[in-house]
Amino acid sequence: QLQLQESGPGLVKPSETLSLTCTVSGGSISSSSYYWGWIRQPPGKGLEWIGSIYYSGSTYYNPSLKSRVTISVDTSKNQFSLKLSSVTAADTAVYYCARHWSDRSRYNWFDPWGQGTLVTVSS
Amino acid sequence: SYELTQPPSVSVSPGQTARITCSGDALPKQYAYWYQQKPGQAPVLVIYKDSERPSGIPERFSGSSSGTTVTLTISGVQAEDEADYYCQSADSSGTVVFGGGTKLTVL
């Protein structure tokens, strides 16, 4: 059974870079069938897709965040990572990683999801 | 930017049928997906490709599509179905979009 687990600091200072890692277990991140994605949810609000990566390193991002986001993959560790630069209080959210079923065309969905990790931006 | 529109809330009594809609201009060309999220938990996929149900999801959950609107139907609603429900799709460039979410209350 595939499982994903987010890890990283729970508190980040304004203007700094948020860094999170997602560890995949029970399956290989190098599968040719999937992307791997990051989604966030501010407290009490809805879901926002951040971006996704293929095991080869090919990425695509939400245009609204693209200038600040970098997603990378480490197939040797079965992990993928998120970096979000120049954070503000508006970036405070629960950050989820998920397997992203996508053909970059007509279909794409997220299943399963990690449990999520709360990142607070505050000095 | 592309948006998916959901009603903020839906209320039903136990045993009744709940219908949650999601509207978006690209839905005739892009599949829609539905997630259930209970408080403090991660979202769970309940419908994919408009109307397919993942294994392990009860048969009372179904999805349908008509033009620019997709609908999640929960037949015979149970107390455990009380949750937030999010639709998700993509725009023509492949950018993933989520609806604003609908809070389902079981009276």
PDB file of N, CA, C and O in Angstrom, chain B residues 20-95:
ATOM      1  N   ILE B  20     -24.155  17.571  -4.716  1.00  0.00           N
ATOM      2  CA  ILE B  20     -23.230  18.698  -4.668  1.00  0.00           C
ATOM      3  C   ILE B  20     -22.764  18.975  -6.088  1.00  0.00           C
ATOM      4  O   ILE B  20     -22.259  18.081  -6.767  1.00  0.00           O
ATOM      5  N   THR B  21     -22.956  20.200  -6.522  1.00  0.00           N
ATOM      6  CA  THR B  21     -22.605  20.563  -7.889  1.00  0.00           C
ATOM      7  C   THR B  21     -21.281  21.309  -7.958  1.00  0.00           C
ATOM      8  O   THR B  21     -20.818  21.896  -6.979  1.00  0.00           O
ATOM      9  N   CYS B  22     -20.702  21.282  -9.154  1.00  0.00           N
ATOM     10  CA  CYS B  22     -19.441  21.973  -9.428  1.00  0.00           C
ATOM     11  C   CYS B  22     -19.514  22.448 -10.874  1.00  0.00           C
ATOM     12  O   CYS B  22     -19.734  21.636 -11.774  1.00  0.00           O
ATOM     13  N   SER B  23     -19.349  23.748 -11.078  1.00  0.00           N
ATOM     14  CA  SER B  23     -19.482  24.316 -12.418  1.00  0.00           C
ATOM     15  C   SER B  23     -18.173  24.934 -12.891  1.00  0.00           C
ATOM     16  O   SER B  23     -17.469  25.596 -12.121  1.00  0.00           O
ATOM     17  N   GLY B  24     -17.888  24.719 -14.185  1.00  0.00           N
ATOM     18  CA  GLY B  24     -16.678  25.290 -14.766  1.00  0.00           C
ATOM     19  C   GLY B  24     -16.722  25.186 -16.282  1.00  0.00           C
ATOM     20  O   GLY B  24     -17.174  24.174 -16.816  1.00  0.00           O
ATOM     21  N   ASP B  25     -16.228  26.203 -16.937  1.00  0.00           N
ATOM     22  CA  ASP B  25     -16.350  26.257 -18.401  1.00  0.00           C
ATOM     23  C   ASP B  25     -15.603  25.134 -19.106  1.00  0.00           C
ATOM     24  O   ASP B  25     -15.975  24.734 -20.218  1.00  0.00           O
ATOM     25  N   ALA B  26     -14.542  24.634 -18.522  1.00  0.00           N
ATOM     26  CA  ALA B  26     -13.736  23.605 -19.184  1.00  0.00           C
ATOM     27  C   ALA B  26     -14.202  22.189 -18.894  1.00  0.00           C
ATOM     28  O   ALA B  26     -13.657  21.232 -19.447  1.00  0.00           O
ATOM     29  N   LEU B  27     -15.215  22.042 -18.064  1.00  0.00           N
ATOM     30  CA  LEU B  27     -15.635  20.695 -17.669  1.00  0.00           C
ATOM     31  C   LEU B  27     -16.113  19.823 -18.827  1.00  0.00           C
ATOM     32  O   LEU B  27     -15.985  18.592 -18.752  1.00  0.00           O
ATOM     33  N   PRO B  28     -16.656  20.391 -19.900  1.00  0.00           N
ATOM     34  CA  PRO B  28     -17.008  19.500 -21.034  1.00  0.00           C
ATOM     35  C   PRO B  28     -15.789  18.833 -21.665  1.00  0.00           C
ATOM     36  O   PRO B  28     -15.925  17.802 -22.314  1.00  0.00           O
ATOM     37  N   LYS B  29     -14.593  19.408 -21.471  1.00  0.00           N
ATOM     38  CA  LYS B  29     -13.389  18.876 -22.104  1.00  0.00           C
ATOM     39  C   LYS B  29     -12.417  18.247 -21.115  1.00  0.00           C
ATOM     40  O   LYS B  29     -11.464  17.575 -21.528  1.00  0.00           O
ATOM     41  N   GLN B  30     -12.601  18.484 -19.840  1.00  0.00           N
ATOM     42  CA  GLN B  30     -11.708  17.960 -18.816  1.00  0.00           C
ATOM     43  C   GLN B  30     -12.509  17.125 -17.821  1.00  0.00           C
ATOM     44  O   GLN B  30     -13.619  17.493 -17.443  1.00  0.00           O
ATOM     45  N   TYR B  31     -11.914  16.015 -17.385  1.00  0.00           N
ATOM     46  CA  TYR B  31     -12.562  15.219 -16.360  1.00  0.00           C
ATOM     47  C   TYR B  31     -12.613  15.985 -15.040  1.00  0.00           C
ATOM     48  O   TYR B  31     -11.812  16.885 -14.787  1.00  0.00           O
ATOM     49  N   ALA B  32     -13.552  15.571 -14.188  1.00  0.00           N
ATOM     50  CA  ALA B  32     -13.663  16.120 -12.842  1.00  0.00           C
ATOM     51  C   ALA B  32     -13.436  15.016 -11.816  1.00  0.00           C
ATOM     52  O   ALA B  32     -13.653  13.827 -12.097  1.00  0.00           O
ATOM     53  N   TYR B  33     -13.010  15.444 -10.644  1.00  0.00           N
ATOM     54  CA  TYR B  33     -12.680  14.534  -9.560  1.00  0.00           C
ATOM     55  C   TYR B  33     -13.268  15.098  -8.269  1.00  0.00           C
ATOM     56  O   TYR B  33     -13.429  16.322  -8.134  1.00  0.00           O
ATOM     57  N   TRP B  34     -13.579  14.217  -7.324  1.00  0.00           N
ATOM     58  CA  TRP B  34     -14.167  14.647  -6.061  1.00  0.00           C
ATOM     59  C   TRP B  34     -13.383  14.056  -4.887  1.00  0.00           C
ATOM     60  O   TRP B  34     -13.005  12.887  -4.908  1.00  0.00           O
ATOM     61  N   TYR B  35     -13.195  14.912  -3.874  1.00  0.00           N
ATOM     62  CA  TYR B  35     -12.496  14.502  -2.668  1.00  0.00           C
ATOM     63  C   TYR B  35     -13.375  14.781  -1.454  1.00  0.00           C
ATOM     64  O   TYR B  35     -14.075  15.789  -1.394  1.00  0.00           O
ATOM     65  N   GLN B  36     -13.290  13.878  -0.479  1.00  0.00           N
ATOM     66  CA  GLN B  36     -13.941  14.067   0.817  1.00  0.00           C
ATOM     67  C   GLN B  36     -12.862  14.401   1.843  1.00  0.00           C
ATOM     68  O   GLN B  36     -11.833  13.735   1.899  1.00  0.00           O
ATOM     69  N   GLN B  37     -13.102  15.436   2.635  1.00  0.00           N
ATOM     70  CA  GLN B  37     -12.150  15.788   3.685  1.00  0.00           C
ATOM     71  C   GLN B  37     -12.882  15.973   5.008  1.00  0.00           C
ATOM     72  O   GLN B  37     -13.710  16.867   5.140  1.00  0.00           O
ATOM     73  N   LYS B  38     -12.530  15.136   5.975  1.00  0.00           N
ATOM     74  CA  LYS B  38     -13.070  15.261   7.319  1.00  0.00           C
ATOM     75  C   LYS B  38     -12.119  16.106   8.162  1.00  0.00           C
ATOM     76  O   LYS B  38     -10.923  16.204   7.840  1.00  0.00           O
ATOM     77  N   PRO B  39     -12.613  16.723   9.229  1.00  0.00           N
ATOM     78  CA  PRO B  39     -11.782  17.635  10.037  1.00  0.00           C
ATOM     79  C   PRO B  39     -10.479  16.999  10.495  1.00  0.00           C
ATOM     80  O   PRO B  39     -10.474  15.869  11.018  1.00  0.00           O
ATOM     81  N   GLY B  40      -9.394  17.714  10.248  1.00  0.00           N
ATOM     82  CA  GLY B  40      -8.090  17.251  10.696  1.00  0.00           C
ATOM     83  C   GLY B  40      -7.490  16.125   9.878  1.00  0.00           C
ATOM     84  O   GLY B  40      -6.447  15.581  10.257  1.00  0.00           O
ATOM     85  N   GLN B  41      -8.138  15.770   8.761  1.00  0.00           N
ATOM     86  CA  GLN B  41      -7.650  14.670   7.938  1.00  0.00           C
ATOM     87  C   GLN B  41      -7.311  15.151   6.532  1.00  0.00           C
ATOM     88  O   GLN B  41      -7.751  16.211   6.090  1.00  0.00           O
ATOM     89  N   ALA B  42      -6.521  14.343   5.848  1.00  0.00           N
ATOM     90  CA  ALA B  42      -6.195  14.631   4.459  1.00  0.00           C
ATOM     91  C   ALA B  42      -7.390  14.303   3.560  1.00  0.00           C
ATOM     92  O   ALA B  42      -8.227  13.461   3.910  1.00  0.00           O
ATOM     93  N   PRO B  43      -7.485  14.953   2.425  1.00  0.00           N
ATOM     94  CA  PRO B  43      -8.556  14.610   1.469  1.00  0.00           C
ATOM     95  C   PRO B  43      -8.435  13.170   0.988  1.00  0.00           C
ATOM     96  O   PRO B  43      -7.331  12.624   0.887  1.00  0.00           O
ATOM     97  N   VAL B  44      -9.585  12.584   0.682  1.00  0.00           N
ATOM     98  CA  VAL B  44      -9.668  11.229   0.146  1.00  0.00           C
ATOM     99  C   VAL B  44     -10.444  11.285  -1.166  1.00  0.00           C
ATOM    100  O   VAL B  44     -11.524  11.870  -1.238  1.00  0.00           O
ATOM    101  N   LEU B  45      -9.895  10.660  -2.195  1.00  0.00           N
ATOM    102  CA  LEU B  45     -10.561  10.616  -3.502  1.00  0.00           C
ATOM    103  C   LEU B  45     -11.803   9.740  -3.410  1.00  0.00           C
ATOM    104  O   LEU B  45     -11.710   8.583  -2.985  1.00  0.00           O
ATOM    105  N   VAL B  46     -12.951  10.262  -3.836  1.00  0.00           N
ATOM    106  CA  VAL B  46     -14.172   9.457  -3.826  1.00  0.00           C
ATOM    107  C   VAL B  46     -14.731   9.227  -5.233  1.00  0.00           C
ATOM    108  O   VAL B  46     -15.480   8.258  -5.443  1.00  0.00           O
ATOM    109  N   ILE B  47     -14.390  10.089  -6.192  1.00  0.00           N
ATOM    110  CA  ILE B  47     -14.816   9.915  -7.578  1.00  0.00           C
ATOM    111  C   ILE B  47     -13.687  10.407  -8.486  1.00  0.00           C
ATOM    112  O   ILE B  47     -13.103  11.471  -8.238  1.00  0.00           O
ATOM    113  N   TYR B  48     -13.376   9.648  -9.534  1.00  0.00           N
ATOM    114  CA  TYR B  48     -12.415  10.109 -10.523  1.00  0.00           C
ATOM    115  C   TYR B  48     -12.993   9.963 -11.925  1.00  0.00           C
ATOM    116  O   TYR B  48     -13.931   9.192 -12.152  1.00  0.00           O
ATOM    117  N   LYS B  49     -12.449  10.717 -12.866  1.00  0.00           N
ATOM    118  CA  LYS B  49     -12.933  10.716 -14.257  1.00  0.00           C
ATOM    119  C   LYS B  49     -14.451  10.840 -14.311  1.00  0.00           C
ATOM    120  O   LYS B  49     -15.131  10.019 -14.935  1.00  0.00           O
ATOM    121  N   ASP B  50     -14.963  11.836 -13.665  1.00  0.00           N
ATOM    122  CA  ASP B  50     -16.389  12.211 -13.626  1.00  0.00           C
ATOM    123  C   ASP B  50     -17.271  11.253 -12.828  1.00  0.00           C
ATOM    124  O   ASP B  50     -18.129  11.696 -12.060  1.00  0.00           O
ATOM    125  N   SER B  51     -17.097   9.940 -13.040  1.00  0.00           N
ATOM    126  CA  SER B  51     -18.088   9.014 -12.492  1.00  0.00           C
ATOM    127  C   SER B  51     -17.519   7.687 -12.008  1.00  0.00           C
ATOM    128  O   SER B  51     -18.287   6.804 -11.615  1.00  0.00           O
ATOM    129  N   GLU B  52     -16.202   7.523 -12.054  1.00  0.00           N
ATOM    130  CA  GLU B  52     -15.597   6.275 -11.596  1.00  0.00           C
ATOM    131  C   GLU B  52     -15.384   6.314 -10.092  1.00  0.00           C
ATOM    132  O   GLU B  52     -14.976   7.339  -9.541  1.00  0.00           O
ATOM    133  N   ARG B  53     -15.617   5.206  -9.448  1.00  0.00           N
ATOM    134  CA  ARG B  53     -15.490   5.119  -7.990  1.00  0.00           C
ATOM    135  C   ARG B  53     -14.276   4.265  -7.640  1.00  0.00           C
ATOM    136  O   ARG B  53     -14.185   3.107  -8.058  1.00  0.00           O
ATOM    137  N   PRO B  54     -13.326   4.814  -6.861  1.00  0.00           N
ATOM    138  CA  PRO B  54     -12.156   4.007  -6.457  1.00  0.00           C
ATOM    139  C   PRO B  54     -12.585   2.837  -5.587  1.00  0.00           C
ATOM    140  O   PRO B  54     -13.635   2.867  -4.939  1.00  0.00           O
ATOM    141  N   SER B  55     -11.730   1.822  -5.567  1.00  0.00           N
ATOM    142  CA  SER B  55     -12.016   0.690  -4.701  1.00  0.00           C
ATOM    143  C   SER B  55     -12.037   1.141  -3.241  1.00  0.00           C
ATOM    144  O   SER B  55     -11.250   1.990  -2.835  1.00  0.00           O
ATOM    145  N   GLY B  56     -12.981   0.604  -2.501  1.00  0.00           N
ATOM    146  CA  GLY B  56     -13.092   0.951  -1.099  1.00  0.00           C
ATOM    147  C   GLY B  56     -14.064   2.082  -0.817  1.00  0.00           C
ATOM    148  O   GLY B  56     -14.403   2.324   0.349  1.00  0.00           O
ATOM    149  N   ILE B  57     -14.497   2.771  -1.851  1.00  0.00           N
ATOM    150  CA  ILE B  57     -15.473   3.856  -1.667  1.00  0.00           C
ATOM    151  C   ILE B  57     -16.878   3.264  -1.783  1.00  0.00           C
ATOM    152  O   ILE B  57     -17.183   2.558  -2.742  1.00  0.00           O
ATOM    153  N   PRO B  58     -17.743   3.548  -0.819  1.00  0.00           N
ATOM    154  CA  PRO B  58     -19.092   2.954  -0.833  1.00  0.00           C
ATOM    155  C   PRO B  58     -19.881   3.278  -2.103  1.00  0.00           C
ATOM    156  O   PRO B  58     -19.720   4.352  -2.695  1.00  0.00           O
ATOM    157  N   GLU B  59     -20.737   2.353  -2.491  1.00  0.00           N
ATOM    158  CA  GLU B  59     -21.524   2.508  -3.713  1.00  0.00           C
ATOM    159  C   GLU B  59     -22.488   3.693  -3.650  1.00  0.00           C
ATOM    160  O   GLU B  59     -22.968   4.146  -4.701  1.00  0.00           O
ATOM    161  N   ARG B  60     -22.771   4.197  -2.455  1.00  0.00           N
ATOM    162  CA  ARG B  60     -23.707   5.324  -2.362  1.00  0.00           C
ATOM    163  C   ARG B  60     -23.105   6.609  -2.930  1.00  0.00           C
ATOM    164  O   ARG B  60     -23.834   7.580  -3.165  1.00  0.00           O
ATOM    165  N   PHE B  61     -21.799   6.610  -3.197  1.00  0.00           N
ATOM    166  CA  PHE B  61     -21.150   7.761  -3.827  1.00  0.00           C
ATOM    167  C   PHE B  61     -21.146   7.551  -5.345  1.00  0.00           C
ATOM    168  O   PHE B  61     -20.684   6.528  -5.843  1.00  0.00           O
ATOM    169  N   SER B  62     -21.668   8.549  -6.070  1.00  0.00           N
ATOM    170  CA  SER B  62     -21.647   8.482  -7.527  1.00  0.00           C
ATOM    171  C   SER B  62     -21.417   9.865  -8.105  1.00  0.00           C
ATOM    172  O   SER B  62     -21.639  10.880  -7.440  1.00  0.00           O
ATOM    173  N   GLY B  63     -20.952   9.896  -9.344  1.00  0.00           N
ATOM    174  CA  GLY B  63     -20.693  11.152 -10.011  1.00  0.00           C
ATOM    175  C   GLY B  63     -21.303  11.181 -11.393  1.00  0.00           C
ATOM    176  O   GLY B  63     -21.469  10.142 -12.035  1.00  0.00           O
ATOM    177  N   SER B  64     -21.643  12.374 -11.850  1.00  0.00           N
ATOM    178  CA  SER B  64     -22.207  12.529 -13.179  1.00  0.00           C
ATOM    179  C   SER B  64     -21.767  13.859 -13.760  1.00  0.00           C
ATOM    180  O   SER B  64     -21.277  14.741 -13.048  1.00  0.00           O
ATOM    181  N   SER B  65     -21.939  13.977 -15.076  1.00  0.00           N
ATOM    182  CA  SER B  65     -21.500  15.186 -15.775  1.00  0.00           C
ATOM    183  C   SER B  65     -22.527  15.582 -16.816  1.00  0.00           C
ATOM    184  O   SER B  65     -23.062  14.713 -17.533  1.00  0.00           O
ATOM    185  N   SER B  66     -22.783  16.873 -16.909  1.00  0.00           N
ATOM    186  CA  SER B  66     -23.690  17.390 -17.932  1.00  0.00           C
ATOM    187  C   SER B  66     -23.244  18.796 -18.300  1.00  0.00           C
ATOM    188  O   SER B  66     -23.401  19.741 -17.513  1.00  0.00           O
ATOM    189  N   GLY B  67     -22.681  18.916 -19.477  1.00  0.00           N
ATOM    190  CA  GLY B  67     -22.218  20.218 -19.934  1.00  0.00           C
ATOM    191  C   GLY B  67     -21.145  20.771 -19.026  1.00  0.00           C
ATOM    192  O   GLY B  67     -20.136  20.117 -18.749  1.00  0.00           O
ATOM    193  N   THR B  68     -21.371  21.984 -18.527  1.00  0.00           N
ATOM    194  CA  THR B  68     -20.368  22.653 -17.699  1.00  0.00           C
ATOM    195  C   THR B  68     -20.549  22.373 -16.207  1.00  0.00           C
ATOM    196  O   THR B  68     -19.930  23.047 -15.378  1.00  0.00           O
ATOM    197  N   THR B  69     -21.375  21.401 -15.862  1.00  0.00           N
ATOM    198  CA  THR B  69     -21.614  21.073 -14.451  1.00  0.00           C
ATOM    199  C   THR B  69     -21.419  19.587 -14.197  1.00  0.00           C
ATOM    200  O   THR B  69     -21.885  18.748 -14.955  1.00  0.00           O
ATOM    201  N   VAL B  70     -20.704  19.307 -13.125  1.00  0.00           N
ATOM    202  CA  VAL B  70     -20.576  17.938 -12.648  1.00  0.00           C
ATOM    203  C   VAL B  70     -21.239  17.858 -11.282  1.00  0.00           C
ATOM    204  O   VAL B  70     -21.324  18.861 -10.559  1.00  0.00           O
ATOM    205  N   THR B  71     -21.714  16.674 -10.940  1.00  0.00           N
ATOM    206  CA  THR B  71     -22.465  16.499  -9.697  1.00  0.00           C
ATOM    207  C   THR B  71     -21.978  15.271  -8.952  1.00  0.00           C
ATOM    208  O   THR B  71     -21.821  14.200  -9.547  1.00  0.00           O
ATOM    209  N   LEU B  72     -21.749  15.457  -7.654  1.00  0.00           N
ATOM    210  CA  LEU B  72     -21.480  14.349  -6.747  1.00  0.00           C
ATOM    211  C   LEU B  72     -22.788  14.041  -6.036  1.00  0.00           C
ATOM    212  O   LEU B  72     -23.387  14.934  -5.421  1.00  0.00           O
ATOM    213  N   THR B  73     -23.214  12.790  -6.128  1.00  0.00           N
ATOM    214  CA  THR B  73     -24.442  12.359  -5.483  1.00  0.00           C
ATOM    215  C   THR B  73     -24.124  11.339  -4.405  1.00  0.00           C
ATOM    216  O   THR B  73     -23.389  10.387  -4.653  1.00  0.00           O
ATOM    217  N   ILE B  74     -24.666  11.562  -3.227  1.00  0.00           N
ATOM    218  CA  ILE B  74     -24.516  10.611  -2.129  1.00  0.00           C
ATOM    219  C   ILE B  74     -25.916  10.135  -1.774  1.00  0.00           C
ATOM    220  O   ILE B  74     -26.737  10.889  -1.254  1.00  0.00           O
ATOM    221  N   SER B  75     -26.174   8.865  -2.087  1.00  0.00           N
ATOM    222  CA  SER B  75     -27.496   8.294  -1.850  1.00  0.00           C
ATOM    223  C   SER B  75     -27.554   7.645  -0.466  1.00  0.00           C
ATOM    224  O   SER B  75     -26.602   6.983  -0.060  1.00  0.00           O
ATOM    225  N   GLY B  76     -28.671   7.834   0.218  1.00  0.00           N
ATOM    226  CA  GLY B  76     -28.771   7.249   1.547  1.00  0.00           C
ATOM    227  C   GLY B  76     -27.693   7.785   2.478  1.00  0.00           C
ATOM    228  O   GLY B  76     -26.943   7.016   3.069  1.00  0.00           O
ATOM    229  N   VAL B  77     -27.635   9.096   2.602  1.00  0.00           N
ATOM    230  CA  VAL B  77     -26.568   9.744   3.375  1.00  0.00           C
ATOM    231  C   VAL B  77     -26.515   9.210   4.806  1.00  0.00           C
ATOM    232  O   VAL B  77     -27.549   9.024   5.459  1.00  0.00           O
ATOM    233  N   GLN B  78     -25.295   8.989   5.276  1.00  0.00           N
ATOM    234  CA  GLN B  78     -25.081   8.545   6.647  1.00  0.00           C
ATOM    235  C   GLN B  78     -24.361   9.644   7.421  1.00  0.00           C
ATOM    236  O   GLN B  78     -23.716  10.514   6.835  1.00  0.00           O
ATOM    237  N   ALA B  79     -24.445   9.572   8.731  1.00  0.00           N
ATOM    238  CA  ALA B  79     -23.811  10.583   9.574  1.00  0.00           C
ATOM    239  C   ALA B  79     -22.313  10.696   9.273  1.00  0.00           C
ATOM    240  O   ALA B  79     -21.739  11.781   9.309  1.00  0.00           O
ATOM    241  N   GLU B  80     -21.686   9.578   8.960  1.00  0.00           N
ATOM    242  CA  GLU B  80     -20.242   9.569   8.689  1.00  0.00           C
ATOM    243  C   GLU B  80     -19.873  10.283   7.395  1.00  0.00           C
ATOM    244  O   GLU B  80     -18.692  10.517   7.129  1.00  0.00           O
ATOM    245  N   ASP B  81     -20.868  10.646   6.576  1.00  0.00           N
ATOM    246  CA  ASP B  81     -20.584  11.348   5.328  1.00  0.00           C
ATOM    247  C   ASP B  81     -20.443  12.846   5.538  1.00  0.00           C
ATOM    248  O   ASP B  81     -20.093  13.582   4.603  1.00  0.00           O
ATOM    249  N   GLU B  82     -20.723  13.313   6.741  1.00  0.00           N
ATOM    250  CA  GLU B  82     -20.569  14.746   7.026  1.00  0.00           C
ATOM    251  C   GLU B  82     -19.103  15.120   6.883  1.00  0.00           C
ATOM    252  O   GLU B  82     -18.227  14.564   7.561  1.00  0.00           O
ATOM    253  N   ALA B  83     -18.825  16.052   5.979  1.00  0.00           N
ATOM    254  CA  ALA B  83     -17.444  16.404   5.635  1.00  0.00           C
ATOM    255  C   ALA B  83     -17.465  17.566   4.654  1.00  0.00           C
ATOM    256  O   ALA B  83     -18.528  18.013   4.213  1.00  0.00           O
ATOM    257  N   ASP B  84     -16.276  18.039   4.315  1.00  0.00           N
ATOM    258  CA  ASP B  84     -16.113  18.985   3.210  1.00  0.00           C
ATOM    259  C   ASP B  84     -15.828  18.186   1.949  1.00  0.00           C
ATOM    260  O   ASP B  84     -15.070  17.209   1.974  1.00  0.00           O
ATOM    261  N   TYR B  85     -16.424  18.619   0.845  1.00  0.00           N
ATOM    262  CA  TYR B  85     -16.221  17.959  -0.440  1.00  0.00           C
ATOM    263  C   TYR B  85     -15.674  18.973  -1.450  1.00  0.00           C
ATOM    264  O   TYR B  85     -16.194  20.084  -1.576  1.00  0.00           O
ATOM    265  N   TYR B  86     -14.614  18.568  -2.141  1.00  0.00           N
ATOM    266  CA  TYR B  86     -13.962  19.432  -3.121  1.00  0.00           C
ATOM    267  C   TYR B  86     -13.997  18.785  -4.500  1.00  0.00           C
ATOM    268  O   TYR B  86     -13.666  17.600  -4.635  1.00  0.00           O
ATOM    269  N   CYS B  87     -14.380  19.556  -5.509  1.00  0.00           N
ATOM    270  CA  CYS B  87     -14.205  19.098  -6.876  1.00  0.00           C
ATOM    271  C   CYS B  87     -12.845  19.590  -7.375  1.00  0.00           C
ATOM    272  O   CYS B  87     -12.278  20.549  -6.833  1.00  0.00           O
ATOM    273  N   GLN B  88     -12.324  18.929  -8.384  1.00  0.00           N
ATOM    274  CA  GLN B  88     -11.021  19.287  -8.942  1.00  0.00           C
ATOM    275  C   GLN B  88     -11.012  18.961 -10.419  1.00  0.00           C
ATOM    276  O   GLN B  88     -11.600  17.956 -10.853  1.00  0.00           O
ATOM    277  N   SER B  89     -10.399  19.795 -11.183  1.00  0.00           N
ATOM    278  CA  SER B  89     -10.250  19.541 -12.616  1.00  0.00           C
ATOM    279  C   SER B  89      -9.002  20.276 -13.088  1.00  0.00           C
ATOM    280  O   SER B  89      -8.090  20.526 -12.284  1.00  0.00           O
ATOM    281  N   ALA B  90      -8.961  20.632 -14.369  1.00  0.00           N
ATOM    282  CA  ALA B  90      -7.825  21.357 -14.914  1.00  0.00           C
ATOM    283  C   ALA B  90      -8.292  22.289 -16.018  1.00  0.00           C
ATOM    284  O   ALA B  90      -9.354  22.079 -16.605  1.00  0.00           O
ATOM    285  N   ASP B  91      -7.503  23.315 -16.270  1.00  0.00           N
ATOM    286  CA  ASP B  91      -7.839  24.182 -17.397  1.00  0.00           C
ATOM    287  C   ASP B  91      -7.190  23.647 -18.665  1.00  0.00           C
ATOM    288  O   ASP B  91      -6.574  22.581 -18.665  1.00  0.00           O
ATOM    289  N   SER B  92      -7.326  24.373 -19.743  1.00  0.00           N
ATOM    290  CA  SER B  92      -6.856  23.898 -21.041  1.00  0.00           C
ATOM    291  C   SER B  92      -5.341  23.735 -21.101  1.00  0.00           C
ATOM    292  O   SER B  92      -4.822  22.992 -21.937  1.00  0.00           O
ATOM    293  N   SER B  93      -4.615  24.392 -20.200  1.00  0.00           N
ATOM    294  CA  SER B  93      -3.161  24.276 -20.193  1.00  0.00           C
ATOM    295  C   SER B  93      -2.679  23.177 -19.253  1.00  0.00           C
ATOM    296  O   SER B  93      -1.475  22.934 -19.147  1.00  0.00           O
ATOM    297  N   GLY B  94      -3.620  22.522 -18.574  1.00  0.00           N
ATOM    298  CA  GLY B  94      -3.244  21.457 -17.654  1.00  0.00           C
ATOM    299  C   GLY B  94      -3.058  21.920 -16.223  1.00  0.00           C
ATOM    300  O   GLY B  94      -2.713  21.114 -15.353  1.00  0.00           O
ATOM    301  N   THR B  95      -3.264  23.199 -15.953  1.00  0.00           N
ATOM    302  CA  THR B  95      -3.153  23.700 -14.580  1.00  0.00           C
ATOM    303  C   THR B  95      -4.278  23.140 -13.733  1.00  0.00           C
ATOM    304  O   THR B  95      -5.455  23.273 -14.069  1.00  0.00           O
TER     305      THR B  95
END
